[in-house]
PDB file of C-alpha atoms in Angstrom:
ATOM      1  CA  MET Z   1      16.438 -41.661   4.444  1.00  0.00           C
ATOM      2  CA  LYS Z   2      16.357 -42.503   0.744  1.00  0.00           C
ATOM      3  CA  ARG Z   3      18.855 -45.309   1.275  1.00  0.00           C
ATOM      4  CA  ALA Z   4      16.987 -46.570   4.347  1.00  0.00           C
ATOM      5  CA  MET Z   5      13.739 -46.812   2.388  1.00  0.00           C
ATOM      6  CA  GLU Z   6      15.564 -48.823  -0.310  1.00  0.00           C
ATOM      7  CA  THR Z   7      16.963 -51.343   2.204  1.00  0.00           C
ATOM      8  CA  ASP Z   8      14.432 -54.081   3.015  1.00  0.00           C
ATOM      9  CA  GLY Z   9      15.224 -54.630   6.694  1.00  0.00           C
ATOM     10  CA  MET Z  10      15.621 -50.943   7.463  1.00  0.00           C
ATOM     11  CA  ALA Z  11      12.490 -49.986   5.515  1.00  0.00           C
ATOM     12  CA  LYS Z  12      10.473 -52.554   7.455  1.00  0.00           C
ATOM     13  CA  MET Z  13      11.844 -51.246  10.751  1.00  0.00           C
ATOM     14  CA  ILE Z  14      11.108 -47.551  10.123  1.00  0.00           C
ATOM     15  CA  THR Z  15       7.629 -48.207   8.743  1.00  0.00           C
ATOM     16  CA  THR Z  16       6.456 -50.543  11.517  1.00  0.00           C
ATOM     17  CA  VAL Z  17       4.055 -48.946  13.993  1.00  0.00           C
ATOM     18  CA  ASN Z  18       3.845 -51.799  16.529  1.00  0.00           C
ATOM     19  CA  HIS Z  19       5.838 -54.974  17.031  1.00  0.00           C
ATOM     20  CA  LYS Z  20       4.980 -57.752  19.434  1.00  0.00           C
ATOM     21  CA  ILE Z  21       8.003 -59.727  20.609  1.00  0.00           C
ATOM     22  CA  PRO Z  22       7.144 -63.414  20.221  1.00  0.00           C
ATOM     23  CA  ALA Z  23       7.532 -65.961  22.987  1.00  0.00           C
ATOM     24  CA  THR Z  24      10.793 -67.852  23.286  1.00  0.00           C
ATOM     25  CA  ASN Z  25      11.782 -70.882  25.327  1.00  0.00           C
ATOM     26  CA  LYS Z  26      12.821 -68.447  28.106  1.00  0.00           C
ATOM     27  CA  LYS Z  27      10.256 -65.643  27.889  1.00  0.00           C
ATOM     28  CA  GLU Z  28       6.553 -65.331  27.255  1.00  0.00           C
ATOM     29  CA  GLU Z  29       5.247 -63.103  24.507  1.00  0.00           C
ATOM     30  CA  ARG Z  30       6.096 -59.530  25.432  1.00  0.00           C
ATOM     31  CA  THR Z  31       4.412 -56.214  24.990  1.00  0.00           C
ATOM     32  CA  TYR Z  32       4.556 -54.153  21.875  1.00  0.00           C
ATOM     33  CA  ILE Z  33       7.437 -51.978  20.908  1.00  0.00           C
ATOM     34  CA  THR Z  34       5.812 -48.860  19.455  1.00  0.00           C
ATOM     35  CA  THR Z  35       7.349 -46.403  17.026  1.00  0.00           C
ATOM     36  CA  GLY Z  36       8.083 -42.835  18.069  1.00  0.00           C
ATOM     37  CA  ASN Z  37       7.010 -41.664  14.604  1.00  0.00           C
ATOM     38  CA  ASN Z  38       3.652 -40.054  15.335  1.00  0.00           C
ATOM     39  CA  LEU Z  39       2.979 -39.501  11.616  1.00  0.00           C
ATOM     40  CA  LEU Z  40       2.460 -43.262  11.297  1.00  0.00           C
ATOM     41  CA  LYS Z  41       0.296 -43.658  14.410  1.00  0.00           C
ATOM     42  CA  SER Z  42      -3.345 -42.723  14.761  1.00  0.00           C
ATOM     43  CA  GLY Z  43      -3.838 -39.488  16.606  1.00  0.00           C
ATOM     44  CA  GLU Z  44      -3.221 -35.766  16.304  1.00  0.00           C
ATOM     45  CA  PHE Z  45      -0.190 -36.020  14.009  1.00  0.00           C
ATOM     46  CA  ASN Z  46      -1.246 -38.940  11.807  1.00  0.00           C
ATOM     47  CA  TYR Z  47      -0.216 -38.191   8.233  1.00  0.00           C
ATOM     48  CA  PRO Z  48      -1.694 -40.683   5.758  1.00  0.00           C
ATOM     49  CA  TYR Z  49       1.079 -40.145   3.195  1.00  0.00           C
ATOM     50  CA  CYS Z  50       3.943 -40.925   5.586  1.00  0.00           C
ATOM     51  CA  THR Z  51       5.880 -44.007   4.498  1.00  0.00           C
ATOM     52  CA  GLY Z  52       8.466 -44.084   7.291  1.00  0.00           C
ATOM     53  CA  GLY Z  53      10.673 -41.990   9.525  1.00  0.00           C
ATOM     54  CA  LYS Z  54      13.040 -41.688  12.443  1.00  0.00           C
ATOM     55  CA  THR Z  55      12.933 -39.317  15.386  1.00  0.00           C
ATOM     56  CA  GLY Z  56      15.948 -38.010  17.208  1.00  0.00           C
ATOM     57  CA  TYR Z  57      17.213 -35.589  19.807  1.00  0.00           C
ATOM     58  CA  THR Z  58      20.613 -34.152  20.604  1.00  0.00           C
ATOM     59  CA  GLU Z  59      21.564 -31.218  22.752  1.00  0.00           C
ATOM     60  CA  TYR Z  60      23.142 -29.546  19.733  1.00  0.00           C
ATOM     61  CA  SER Z  61      20.324 -29.988  17.196  1.00  0.00           C
ATOM     62  CA  GLY Z  62      17.316 -30.273  19.503  1.00  0.00           C
ATOM     63  CA  TYR Z  63      14.322 -32.373  18.496  1.00  0.00           C
ATOM     64  CA  GLY Z  64      14.649 -33.688  14.966  1.00  0.00           C
ATOM     65  CA  PHE Z  65      12.858 -35.912  12.540  1.00  0.00           C
ATOM     66  CA  VAL Z  66      13.535 -37.317   9.094  1.00  0.00           C
ATOM     67  CA  ALA Z  67      10.724 -38.957   7.169  1.00  0.00           C
ATOM     68  CA  SER Z  68       9.473 -39.967   3.766  1.00  0.00           C
ATOM     69  CA  ALA Z  69       6.027 -39.518   2.285  1.00  0.00           C
ATOM     70  CA  GLU Z  70       4.318 -40.462  -0.953  1.00  0.00           C
ATOM     71  CA  LYS Z  71       1.258 -38.878  -2.542  1.00  0.00           C
ATOM     72  CA  ASN Z  72      -0.049 -39.440  -6.076  1.00  0.00           C
ATOM     73  CA  GLY Z  73       3.157 -41.253  -7.012  1.00  0.00           C
ATOM     74  CA  ARG Z  74       5.476 -38.438  -5.871  1.00  0.00           C
ATOM     75  CA  LYS Z  75       7.928 -39.359  -3.131  1.00  0.00           C
ATOM     76  CA  LEU Z  76       9.398 -36.724  -0.831  1.00  0.00           C
ATOM     77  CA  ILE Z  77      11.922 -36.822   1.976  1.00  0.00           C
ATOM     78  CA  GLY Z  78      11.801 -34.179   4.679  1.00  0.00           C
ATOM     79  CA  ALA Z  79      14.072 -33.395   7.593  1.00  0.00           C
ATOM     80  CA  VAL Z  80      13.436 -30.974  10.444  1.00  0.00           C
ATOM     81  CA  TYR Z  81      15.869 -30.087  13.215  1.00  0.00           C
ATOM     82  CA  ASN Z  82      16.065 -27.769  16.187  1.00  0.00           C
ATOM     83  CA  CYS Z  83      12.345 -28.056  16.893  1.00  0.00           C
ATOM     84  CA  LYS Z  84      11.231 -26.596  20.223  1.00  0.00           C
ATOM     85  CA  ASN Z  85       9.713 -29.892  21.426  1.00  0.00           C
ATOM     86  CA  GLY Z  86       8.835 -33.401  20.352  1.00  0.00           C
ATOM     87  CA  ASP Z  87       5.395 -32.468  19.008  1.00  0.00           C
ATOM     88  CA  ALA Z  88       6.745 -29.532  16.985  1.00  0.00           C
ATOM     89  CA  ARG Z  89       8.890 -31.857  14.880  1.00  0.00           C
ATOM     90  CA  PHE Z  90       5.776 -33.671  13.684  1.00  0.00           C
ATOM     91  CA  SER Z  91       3.736 -30.543  12.946  1.00  0.00           C
ATOM     92  CA  ASP Z  92       6.761 -29.020  11.153  1.00  0.00           C
ATOM     93  CA  ALA Z  93       7.235 -32.182   9.070  1.00  0.00           C
ATOM     94  CA  ILE Z  94       3.560 -32.172   8.067  1.00  0.00           C
ATOM     95  CA  LYS Z  95       3.839 -28.519   6.989  1.00  0.00           C
ATOM     96  CA  LEU Z  96       6.998 -29.304   5.023  1.00  0.00           C
ATOM     97  CA  PHE Z  97       5.409 -32.274   3.227  1.00  0.00           C
ATOM     98  CA  ASN Z  98       2.207 -30.370   2.466  1.00  0.00           C
ATOM     99  CA  TYR Z  99       4.244 -27.524   1.020  1.00  0.00           C
ATOM    100  CA  GLY Z 100       6.214 -29.943  -1.133  1.00  0.00           C
ATOM    101  CA  PHE Z 101       3.121 -31.735  -2.414  1.00  0.00           C
ATOM    102  CA  ASP Z 102       1.016 -28.591  -2.925  1.00  0.00           C
ATOM    103  CA  TYR Z 103       3.513 -26.112  -4.361  1.00  0.00           C
ATOM    104  CA  PHE Z 104       5.856 -28.182  -6.506  1.00  0.00           C
ATOM    105  CA  LYS Z 105       5.310 -29.996  -9.763  1.00  0.00           C
ATOM    106  CA  GLU Z 106       7.366 -32.478 -11.724  1.00  0.00           C
ATOM    107  CA  VAL Z 107       8.796 -31.262 -15.010  1.00  0.00           C
ATOM    108  CA  THR Z 108      10.654 -33.539 -17.394  1.00  0.00           C
ATOM    109  CA  VAL Z 109      13.511 -32.223 -19.502  1.00  0.00           C
ATOM    110  CA  SER Z 110      14.140 -34.308 -22.608  1.00  0.00           C
ATOM    111  CA  SER Z 111      17.621 -35.675 -23.119  1.00  0.00           C
ATOM    112  CA  GLU Z 112      17.864 -33.610 -26.329  1.00  0.00           C
ATOM    113  CA  ASN Z 113      17.684 -30.425 -24.229  1.00  0.00           C
ATOM    114  CA  ILE Z 114      20.548 -31.428 -21.965  1.00  0.00           C
ATOM    115  CA  PRO Z 115      23.908 -30.110 -23.202  1.00  0.00           C
ATOM    116  CA  ARG Z 116      26.208 -32.535 -24.980  1.00  0.00           C
ATOM    117  CA  SER Z 117      29.910 -32.016 -25.091  1.00  0.00           C
ATOM    118  CA  THR Z 118      33.131 -33.555 -26.253  1.00  0.00           C
ATOM    119  CA  LYS Z 119      36.037 -33.512 -23.818  1.00  0.00           C
ATOM    120  CA  ALA Z 120      39.673 -34.405 -24.206  1.00  0.00           C
ATOM    121  CA  VAL Z 121      40.805 -37.432 -22.207  1.00  0.00           C
ATOM    122  CA  ILE Z 122      44.235 -36.989 -20.660  1.00  0.00           C
ATOM    123  CA  ASP Z 123      46.406 -39.870 -19.527  1.00  0.00           C
ATOM    124  CA  GLY Z 124      49.485 -38.492 -17.825  1.00  0.00           C
ATOM    125  CA  ASP Z 125      50.817 -35.687 -20.054  1.00  0.00           C
ATOM    126  CA  TYR Z 126      49.051 -36.762 -23.253  1.00  0.00           C
ATOM    127  CA  ILE Z 127      45.617 -36.433 -24.769  1.00  0.00           C
ATOM    128  CA  THR Z 128      44.801 -40.054 -25.544  1.00  0.00           C
ATOM    129  CA  SER Z 129      41.222 -39.809 -26.786  1.00  0.00           C
ATOM    130  CA  THR Z 130      38.008 -37.856 -26.541  1.00  0.00           C
ATOM    131  CA  ALA Z 131      34.875 -38.548 -24.557  1.00  0.00           C
ATOM    132  CA  PHE Z 132      31.404 -37.694 -25.818  1.00  0.00           C
ATOM    133  CA  LEU Z 133      29.191 -36.764 -22.860  1.00  0.00           C
ATOM    134  CA  SER Z 134      25.408 -36.800 -23.186  1.00  0.00           C
ATOM    135  CA  ALA Z 135      22.252 -37.706 -21.309  1.00  0.00           C
ATOM    136  CA  ASN Z 136      20.772 -41.031 -22.369  1.00  0.00           C
ATOM    137  CA  GLU Z 137      17.353 -40.404 -20.870  1.00  0.00           C
ATOM    138  CA  PRO Z 138      15.147 -37.504 -19.786  1.00  0.00           C
ATOM    139  CA  VAL Z 139      15.609 -35.928 -16.369  1.00  0.00           C
ATOM    140  CA  THR Z 140      12.674 -35.124 -14.095  1.00  0.00           C
ATOM    141  CA  VAL Z 141      13.001 -32.236 -11.655  1.00  0.00           C
ATOM    142  CA  LEU Z 142      10.692 -30.611  -9.132  1.00  0.00           C
ATOM    143  CA  LEU Z 143       9.848 -26.979  -9.827  1.00  0.00           C
ATOM    144  CA  HIS Z 144       7.918 -24.486  -7.757  1.00  0.00           C
ATOM    145  CA  PHE Z 145       4.422 -24.187  -9.206  1.00  0.00           C
ATOM    146  CA  THR Z 146       5.138 -20.605 -10.338  1.00  0.00           C
ATOM    147  CA  MET Z 147       7.954 -21.790 -12.651  1.00  0.00           C
ATOM    148  CA  THR Z 148       7.746 -23.297 -16.118  1.00  0.00           C
ATOM    149  CA  ALA Z 149      10.036 -25.699 -17.943  1.00  0.00           C
ATOM    150  CA  ASP Z 150      11.340 -22.916 -20.209  1.00  0.00           C
ATOM    151  CA  MET Z 151      12.771 -21.215 -17.103  1.00  0.00           C
ATOM    152  CA  ILE Z 152      15.211 -24.098 -16.566  1.00  0.00           C
ATOM    153  CA  THR Z 153      18.772 -23.395 -17.598  1.00  0.00           C
ATOM    154  CA  ILE Z 154      21.060 -26.379 -17.913  1.00  0.00           C
ATOM    155  CA  THR Z 155      24.758 -25.646 -18.035  1.00  0.00           C
ATOM    156  CA  ASP Z 156      27.771 -27.854 -18.542  1.00  0.00           C
ATOM    157  CA  ASN Z 157      30.141 -27.210 -15.650  1.00  0.00           C
ATOM    158  CA  ARG Z 158      32.369 -30.205 -16.283  1.00  0.00           C
ATOM    159  CA  PRO Z 159      36.101 -29.516 -16.762  1.00  0.00           C
ATOM    160  CA  GLU Z 160      37.470 -28.995 -20.265  1.00  0.00           C
ATOM    161  CA  ALA Z 161      39.488 -32.202 -20.032  1.00  0.00           C
ATOM    162  CA  LEU Z 162      38.967 -35.460 -18.164  1.00  0.00           C
ATOM    163  CA  THR Z 163      41.608 -37.745 -16.745  1.00  0.00           C
ATOM    164  CA  ALA Z 164      41.615 -41.296 -18.051  1.00  0.00           C
ATOM    165  CA  ASP Z 165      41.327 -42.827 -14.576  1.00  0.00           C
ATOM    166  CA  SER Z 166      38.134 -40.854 -13.825  1.00  0.00           C
ATOM    167  CA  LEU Z 167      36.158 -42.430 -16.683  1.00  0.00           C
ATOM    168  CA  THR Z 168      34.088 -45.557 -16.516  1.00  0.00           C
ATOM    169  CA  PRO Z 169      33.829 -47.722 -19.623  1.00  0.00           C
ATOM    170  CA  THR Z 170      30.241 -46.646 -20.350  1.00  0.00           C
TER     171      THR Z 170
END
């Protein structure tokens, strides 16, 4: 969904509520094609923060829905599957988004608080150099409203040595 919202043509398609097919030299103007995303349409499930979505159904996963929403500058993506019916996927998505917007907050961790490390760079059987690994900018994470930034533990789980072909020149 994140990638779809970043792709112009796809973003336009999954955010369009109605589309009238224009006349051609062979056909007159045709009726609207209407989205199945009830969060975008007026009615019982309209959700003003919805920025796009796609419905689906398979026998294995039941009624499903993936959507994006934005409120006060915070963007969320939600996915619900195995809903009991088509309407339930929309009510479940609304509950999921409301929970995300109401019970989570953004916390920024400064780059100075992110572990730095020096790793050996191995090319074949030899250590050829060292790589200094650090964060160049702060990282923003979502935390449950009951948590504070001092509860975040950042650990370095990278291997002790890196292979030369796995490094980019940055």
